[in-house]
Short mmCIF file of C-alpha atoms in Angstrom, two decimals:
data_model
loop_
_atom_site.label_atom_id
_atom_site.label_comp_id
_atom_site.label_asym_id
_atom_site.label_seq_id
_atom_site.Cartn_x
_atom_site.Cartn_y
_atom_site.Cartn_z
CA MET A 7 58.81 140.69 91.29
CA SER A 8 61.55 140.72 88.71
CA LEU A 9 61.24 138.76 85.50
CA HIS A 10 63.32 135.66 84.94
CA PRO A 11 63.84 133.41 81.96
CA ALA A 12 61.78 130.23 81.94
CA PRO A 13 63.29 127.56 84.22
CA LYS A 14 65.31 124.89 82.47
CA GLN A 15 63.57 121.59 83.13
CA ARG A 16 65.49 118.37 83.55
CA ILE A 17 62.88 115.70 82.94
CA TRP A 18 65.62 113.28 81.92
CA VAL A 19 66.45 112.90 85.62
CA TRP A 20 62.96 111.51 86.25
CA PHE A 21 63.23 109.09 83.32
CA LEU A 22 66.56 107.91 84.71
CA TRP A 23 64.91 107.27 88.08
CA LEU A 24 62.09 105.33 86.38
CA ALA A 25 64.55 103.18 84.47
CA GLY A 26 66.40 102.35 87.67
CA PHE A 27 63.23 101.55 89.61
CA TYR A 28 61.71 99.31 86.94
CA ALA A 29 65.02 97.49 86.54
CA VAL A 30 64.98 96.64 90.25
CA TRP A 31 61.29 95.70 90.16
CA LEU A 32 61.79 93.38 87.19
CA TRP A 33 64.75 91.80 88.94
CA LEU A 34 62.50 91.05 91.91
CA VAL A 35 59.49 89.67 90.04
CA VAL A 36 61.40 87.83 87.29
CA GLY A 37 64.88 87.19 88.64
CA LYS A 38 63.78 86.37 92.18
CA GLY A 39 60.51 84.69 91.24
CA TYR A 40 58.06 87.03 92.98
CA TRP A 41 55.75 87.39 89.97
CA SER A 42 53.06 85.14 91.45
CA ASP A 43 53.02 87.21 94.65
CA ALA A 44 52.66 90.45 92.70
CA ALA A 45 49.93 89.04 90.46
CA ALA A 46 47.97 87.66 93.41
CA HIS A 47 47.68 91.16 94.87
CA TRP A 48 46.43 92.89 91.72
CA PRO A 49 43.46 94.53 93.56
CA MET A 50 45.91 96.71 95.46
CA ALA A 51 47.54 97.77 92.20
CA LEU A 52 44.11 98.76 90.90
CA ALA A 53 43.30 100.73 94.06
CA MET A 54 46.66 102.52 94.01
CA ALA A 55 46.10 103.61 90.42
CA ILE A 56 43.61 106.03 91.97
CA GLY A 57 45.61 106.59 95.13
CA SER A 58 48.79 107.48 93.29
CA TYR A 59 47.01 110.08 91.17
CA ALA A 60 45.67 111.66 94.36
CA ALA A 61 49.15 111.52 95.88
CA GLY A 62 50.65 113.61 93.09
CA SER A 63 47.80 116.06 92.62
CA THR A 64 46.69 116.73 96.20
CA PRO A 65 48.31 117.21 99.63
CA MET A 66 47.20 113.70 100.61
CA GLY A 67 49.62 110.82 100.18
CA GLY A 68 48.89 107.55 98.42
CA GLY A 69 48.19 106.05 101.81
CA THR A 70 44.97 108.08 101.81
CA VAL A 71 43.59 105.38 99.51
CA GLY A 72 45.92 102.50 100.42
CA PHE A 73 45.21 102.60 104.15
CA PRO A 74 41.38 102.38 104.00
CA VAL A 75 41.49 99.81 101.17
CA LEU A 76 43.69 97.47 103.20
CA VAL A 77 42.08 98.14 106.56
CA LEU A 78 38.42 98.73 105.71
CA LEU A 79 37.90 96.84 102.46
CA PHE A 80 40.30 93.92 102.95
CA GLU A 81 39.92 93.96 106.76
CA LEU A 82 43.66 93.71 107.39
CA PRO A 83 45.39 95.10 110.52
CA ALA A 84 45.73 98.87 110.73
CA SER A 85 49.44 98.46 111.48
CA LEU A 86 49.81 96.77 108.08
CA GLY A 87 48.02 99.70 106.47
CA ARG A 88 50.45 102.08 108.16
CA ASP A 89 53.53 100.16 107.04
CA PHE A 90 52.16 99.80 103.51
CA SER A 91 51.58 103.56 103.38
CA PHE A 92 55.22 104.20 104.23
CA ALA A 93 56.42 101.58 101.73
CA ILE A 94 54.28 102.54 98.76
CA GLN A 95 54.78 106.29 99.24
CA SER A 96 58.53 105.76 99.31
CA ILE A 97 58.09 104.92 95.60
CA GLY A 98 55.09 106.95 94.48
CA MET A 99 55.77 110.16 96.37
CA THR A 100 59.49 109.93 95.64
CA SER A 101 58.71 109.55 91.93
CA ALA A 102 56.37 112.56 92.10
CA SER A 103 59.01 114.55 94.03
CA ILE A 104 61.70 113.84 91.43
CA PHE A 105 59.22 114.87 88.73
CA ILE A 106 58.43 118.11 90.61
CA LEU A 107 62.10 118.95 91.09
CA ALA A 108 62.93 118.05 87.49
CA ARG A 109 60.21 120.42 86.30
CA ARG A 110 61.63 123.11 88.62
CA GLN A 111 58.32 123.87 90.29
CA PRO A 112 58.31 126.47 93.11
CA VAL A 113 58.58 125.05 96.62
CA ALA A 114 58.54 126.65 100.09
CA TRP A 115 62.14 125.63 100.68
CA ALA A 116 62.79 127.27 104.04
CA LEU A 117 59.70 125.70 105.63
CA LEU A 118 60.42 122.39 103.90
CA HIS A 119 63.99 122.27 105.21
CA GLY A 120 62.72 122.87 108.73
CA ALA A 121 60.05 120.18 108.37
CA MET A 122 62.62 117.70 107.08
CA LEU A 123 64.87 118.30 110.06
CA GLY A 124 61.93 118.00 112.46
CA ALA A 125 60.75 114.79 110.80
CA LEU A 126 64.27 113.37 110.97
CA VAL A 127 63.97 113.48 114.76
CA GLY A 128 60.22 113.10 115.27
CA THR A 129 59.44 110.19 112.94
CA PRO A 130 61.91 107.67 114.44
CA LEU A 131 60.87 108.74 117.95
CA GLY A 132 57.23 108.18 117.06
CA ILE A 133 57.97 104.79 115.49
CA PHE A 134 59.95 103.64 118.54
CA PHE A 135 58.01 105.12 121.44
CA ILE A 136 54.48 106.08 120.33
CA ALA A 137 53.23 103.86 117.49
CA PRO A 138 53.88 100.53 119.29
CA HIS A 139 51.56 101.59 122.10
CA ILE A 140 48.64 102.69 119.93
CA PRO A 141 45.90 100.00 119.66
CA GLU A 142 44.75 98.92 116.20
CA LEU A 143 41.34 100.56 116.66
CA TRP A 144 42.93 103.85 117.62
CA ILE A 145 45.12 103.79 114.51
CA LYS A 146 41.97 103.48 112.41
CA LEU A 147 40.25 106.27 114.31
CA VAL A 148 43.23 108.65 114.15
CA PHE A 149 43.34 108.17 110.40
CA ALA A 150 39.58 108.51 110.03
CA VAL A 151 39.30 111.65 112.18
CA VAL A 152 42.25 113.55 110.70
CA TRP A 153 41.27 112.79 107.11
CA ALA A 154 37.60 113.57 107.68
CA SER A 155 38.41 116.97 109.16
CA PHE A 156 40.79 117.68 106.29
CA GLY A 157 38.12 116.71 103.77
CA LEU A 158 35.46 118.86 105.43
CA LEU A 159 37.85 121.81 105.51
CA HIS A 160 38.17 121.62 101.73
CA LEU A 161 34.49 121.08 101.13
CA TYR A 162 33.61 124.42 102.72
CA ARG A 163 36.79 126.49 102.22
CA LEU A 164 38.11 125.28 98.87
CA ASP A 165 37.29 128.46 96.96
CA GLU A 166 39.23 130.52 99.48
CA ILE A 167 42.17 128.10 99.59
CA ALA A 168 42.32 127.86 95.79
CA GLY A 169 42.18 131.64 95.49
CA HIS A 170 45.54 132.33 97.14
CA SER A 171 48.33 133.71 95.00
CA GLY A 172 51.98 133.53 95.97
CA MET A 173 52.53 133.40 99.72
CA THR A 174 52.49 135.79 102.67
CA GLU A 175 55.93 137.33 103.04
CA PHE A 176 57.93 136.27 106.10
CA ASP A 177 61.62 135.77 106.67
CA GLU A 178 63.32 132.42 106.09
CA ASN A 179 64.15 131.90 109.78
CA TRP A 180 60.46 132.16 110.71
CA ASP A 181 59.52 129.69 107.99
CA PHE A 182 62.28 127.29 109.05
CA ARG A 183 61.24 127.33 112.70
CA LEU A 184 57.60 126.78 111.77
CA GLY A 185 58.56 123.84 109.56
CA LEU A 186 60.80 122.42 112.29
CA TRP A 187 57.96 122.22 114.82
CA LEU A 188 55.49 120.93 112.24
CA GLY A 189 57.86 118.17 111.16
CA LEU A 190 58.81 117.22 114.71
CA LEU A 191 55.27 117.00 116.08
CA SER A 192 53.47 115.54 113.07
CA GLY A 193 56.31 113.13 112.33
CA ALA A 194 56.16 111.76 115.87
CA THR A 195 52.38 111.48 115.94
CA VAL A 196 50.17 111.22 112.85
CA ALA A 197 52.91 110.07 110.43
CA ALA A 198 54.42 107.50 112.80
CA VAL A 199 50.98 106.16 113.77
CA THR A 200 49.23 106.07 110.36
CA GLY A 201 52.09 106.26 107.84
CA VAL A 202 50.70 109.45 106.30
CA GLY A 203 49.64 112.92 107.39
CA ILE A 204 52.76 115.05 107.71
CA ASP A 205 52.10 116.30 104.18
CA MET A 206 48.63 117.45 105.18
CA VAL A 207 49.94 119.22 108.28
CA VAL A 208 52.57 121.14 106.29
CA TYR A 209 50.05 121.90 103.56
CA SER A 210 47.51 123.19 106.09
CA ALA A 211 50.07 125.55 107.60
CA LEU A 212 50.99 126.82 104.16
CA VAL A 213 47.45 127.49 102.91
CA LEU A 214 45.84 128.62 106.18
CA LEU A 215 48.67 130.35 108.00
CA CYS A 216 50.90 131.50 105.15
CA ARG A 217 48.12 131.88 102.54
CA ALA A 218 50.23 129.96 100.03
CA ASP A 219 49.22 129.30 96.45
CA LEU A 220 48.27 125.67 95.82
CA LYS A 221 51.04 125.60 93.19
CA ILE A 222 53.48 126.07 96.08
CA ALA A 223 51.71 124.25 98.91
CA ILE A 224 50.98 120.94 97.15
CA PRO A 225 54.48 120.33 95.70
CA THR A 226 55.94 121.16 99.12
CA SER A 227 53.61 118.67 100.79
CA VAL A 228 54.53 115.97 98.25
CA LEU A 229 58.23 116.43 98.95
CA ILE A 230 57.88 116.22 102.75
CA MET A 231 55.73 113.08 102.51
CA ALA A 232 58.24 111.41 100.18
CA TYR A 233 61.06 112.23 102.58
CA THR A 234 59.15 111.03 105.64
CA SER A 235 58.07 107.81 103.92
CA VAL A 236 61.64 106.91 102.96
CA LEU A 237 62.72 107.83 106.48
CA GLY A 238 60.00 105.63 107.98
CA VAL A 239 60.98 102.62 105.86
CA ALA A 240 64.67 103.13 106.59
CA THR A 241 64.02 103.45 110.34
CA LYS A 242 62.03 100.22 110.44
CA PHE A 243 64.65 98.22 108.56
CA LEU A 244 67.80 99.73 110.05
CA PHE A 245 66.64 99.32 113.65
CA GLY A 246 65.14 95.85 113.33
CA HIS A 247 61.44 96.72 113.45
CA GLY A 248 60.74 95.48 109.92
CA MET A 249 57.43 95.63 108.09
CA GLN A 250 54.18 93.83 108.84
CA ALA A 251 53.60 90.55 106.99
CA GLY A 252 51.87 91.20 103.68
CA VAL A 253 53.36 94.63 103.04
CA PHE A 254 56.01 93.38 100.59
CA GLU A 255 53.54 91.46 98.42
CA ASN A 256 51.13 94.40 98.19
CA TRP A 257 54.07 96.71 97.51
CA LEU A 258 55.27 94.49 94.65
CA ALA A 259 51.85 94.72 93.01
CA ALA A 260 51.31 98.45 93.47
CA ALA A 261 54.81 99.93 93.18
CA PRO A 262 55.04 99.89 89.35
CA VAL A 263 51.66 101.63 89.19
CA VAL A 264 52.43 104.42 91.65
CA ALA A 265 55.85 105.12 90.13
CA LEU A 266 53.96 106.48 87.11
CA GLY A 267 50.62 107.40 88.71
CA ALA A 268 51.85 110.00 91.19
CA PRO A 269 53.87 112.00 88.62
CA LEU A 270 50.92 111.68 86.25
CA GLY A 271 48.80 113.37 88.91
CA VAL A 272 51.33 116.23 89.09
CA PHE A 273 51.18 116.62 85.30
CA ILE A 274 47.42 116.30 84.73
CA VAL A 275 46.39 118.58 87.57
CA ALA A 276 48.46 121.36 86.02
CA ARG A 277 46.19 121.08 82.97
CA ILE A 278 42.75 120.63 84.53
CA GLY A 279 43.19 122.59 87.77
CA ARG A 280 43.31 121.31 91.32
CA LYS A 281 39.81 122.09 92.54
CA PRO A 282 37.95 119.16 90.92
CA THR A 283 40.48 116.62 92.23
CA LEU A 284 40.53 118.18 95.69
CA LEU A 285 36.74 118.04 95.87
CA VAL A 286 36.66 114.36 94.94
CA VAL A 287 39.41 113.43 97.39
CA ALA A 288 37.76 115.53 100.11
CA ALA A 289 34.54 113.59 99.61
CA LEU A 290 36.50 110.32 99.86
CA CYS A 291 38.04 111.51 103.12
CA VAL A 292 34.61 112.11 104.61
CA GLY A 293 33.33 108.84 103.17
CA GLN A 294 36.07 106.75 104.77
CA PHE A 295 35.19 108.33 108.17
CA ILE A 296 31.56 107.24 107.80
CA TRP A 297 32.71 103.82 106.65
CA THR A 298 35.01 103.46 109.66
CA LEU A 299 32.28 104.37 112.13
CA TYR A 300 29.91 101.91 110.48
CA ALA A 301 32.48 99.09 110.39
CA GLU A 302 33.43 99.61 114.05
CA ARG A 303 29.95 100.46 115.33
CA ASN A 304 29.75 97.41 117.60
CA VAL A 305 33.06 98.22 119.26
CA LEU A 306 32.63 101.98 119.47
CA GLY A 307 29.00 102.14 120.45
CA LEU A 308 27.11 105.41 120.43
CA SER A 309 29.50 107.06 122.87
CA GLY A 310 32.56 106.14 120.80
CA MET A 311 30.97 107.52 117.65
CA LEU A 312 30.12 110.77 119.42
CA ILE A 313 33.70 111.09 120.67
CA ALA A 314 34.94 110.59 117.09
CA LEU A 315 32.61 113.33 115.88
CA VAL A 316 33.81 115.64 118.64
CA ALA A 317 37.40 114.88 117.59
CA VAL A 318 36.60 115.89 114.01
CA ALA A 319 35.06 119.12 115.30
CA ALA A 320 38.16 119.77 117.42
CA CYS A 321 40.40 119.31 114.36
CA LEU A 322 38.23 121.71 112.37
CA ALA A 323 38.46 124.22 115.22
CA GLY A 324 42.23 123.88 115.06
CA PHE A 325 42.20 124.56 111.32
CA GLU A 326 40.03 127.63 111.86
CA LYS A 327 42.37 128.90 114.57
CA LEU A 328 45.29 128.46 112.18
CA ARG A 329 43.36 130.39 109.54
CA HIS A 330 42.63 133.16 112.07
CA TRP A 331 46.32 133.46 112.94
CA GLY A 332 47.08 133.58 109.24
CA GLY A 333 44.68 136.48 108.86
CA GLU A 334 46.39 138.34 111.70
CA LEU A 335 49.79 137.74 110.13
CA VAL A 336 48.51 138.98 106.79
CA GLY A 337 47.28 142.11 108.56
CA GLU A 338 50.68 142.61 110.15
CA GLN A 339 52.38 142.22 106.78
CA THR A 340 50.08 144.63 104.97
CA SER A 341 50.41 147.21 107.74
CA SER A 342 54.21 147.12 107.57
CA PRO A 343 55.55 149.93 105.36
CA SER A 344 58.51 147.79 104.34
CA SER A 345 56.38 144.86 103.28
CA THR A 346 55.36 144.16 99.72
CA SER A 347 52.06 142.61 98.71
CA THR A 348 50.96 139.68 100.83
CA SER A 349 50.47 137.69 97.67
CA SER A 350 54.13 137.86 96.72
CA ILE A 351 56.49 134.92 96.99
CA VAL A 352 58.36 134.73 100.28
CA SER A 353 62.12 134.55 100.38
CA GLY A 354 61.80 130.94 101.47
CA VAL A 355 59.99 130.06 98.24
CA LYS A 356 62.85 130.24 95.83
CA GLU A 357 61.70 130.19 92.27
CA PRO A 358 63.28 127.37 90.33
CA TYR A 359 65.57 129.40 88.14
CA PRO A 360 69.23 128.64 87.53
#
């Protein structure tokens, strides 16, 4: 790979975004008199201090913490947890995304562009036609199962995932098509139902199928979740669905925290490494699954719990299949005389140089 001068960072763009956001927030809490509402929901601000750090430093959005806190700890409706995830990530993940772009970090652009186009179609379709028909209990279980399987994957394959360098070399059209299907399907299902998850799907494809470096996979996942969250909020407001009661008040309390917390996660993890944070968040993912089964034990019964465990196993099998396909693709790349090292950066991962 040819040498380039160091990328010229534009951190001032992020500071400009922060100034604009805090000006609007202050106008709401002071000018419009919402301070008492924000102050009354301070526990959510405290919870999202942790959630926003995880959002910026891992492939799991701030809703990974926000959803179980609202639904499991505060015993609020799962639909509120979903809408809050969209709303709070539209600030936290957007702030982290602007920070990532301002720092000119490498991103799998071809796959990201495809995922954005797929999400543009899939997320509104899921919000209109799928999410309204999913019972509250199922929303909880979808979240619990997907996140538990993702956590378990990292608990036993983290060394392998963290050991990738660069990304397996494909062409941009292949990456774009892969991203398109990922964005379409995950936007219509897990993201529309729980408010989070498309970032984890894209990340999983990058690290298991494309063998991407975490320095590429995590920023890419942050950007797609920010985009999908803003899209989800816009879809709900533009087409008259609106947000669940209580979302705005919790958002007022947590938004000023996540605007700084998520970018802080991006910054700190570059200094301490991603493995410790990923291990902690993976353990939280498994813990919330156990918590969900315990909280809903009377409704689920033994059979329901067993079905949930089978669903986690099925998700893990899917991850392993994806990893197997990735190994086959790596073999194809290394056997090709025209291919360079499988650890090189693909054409779709444009390095952030002017």
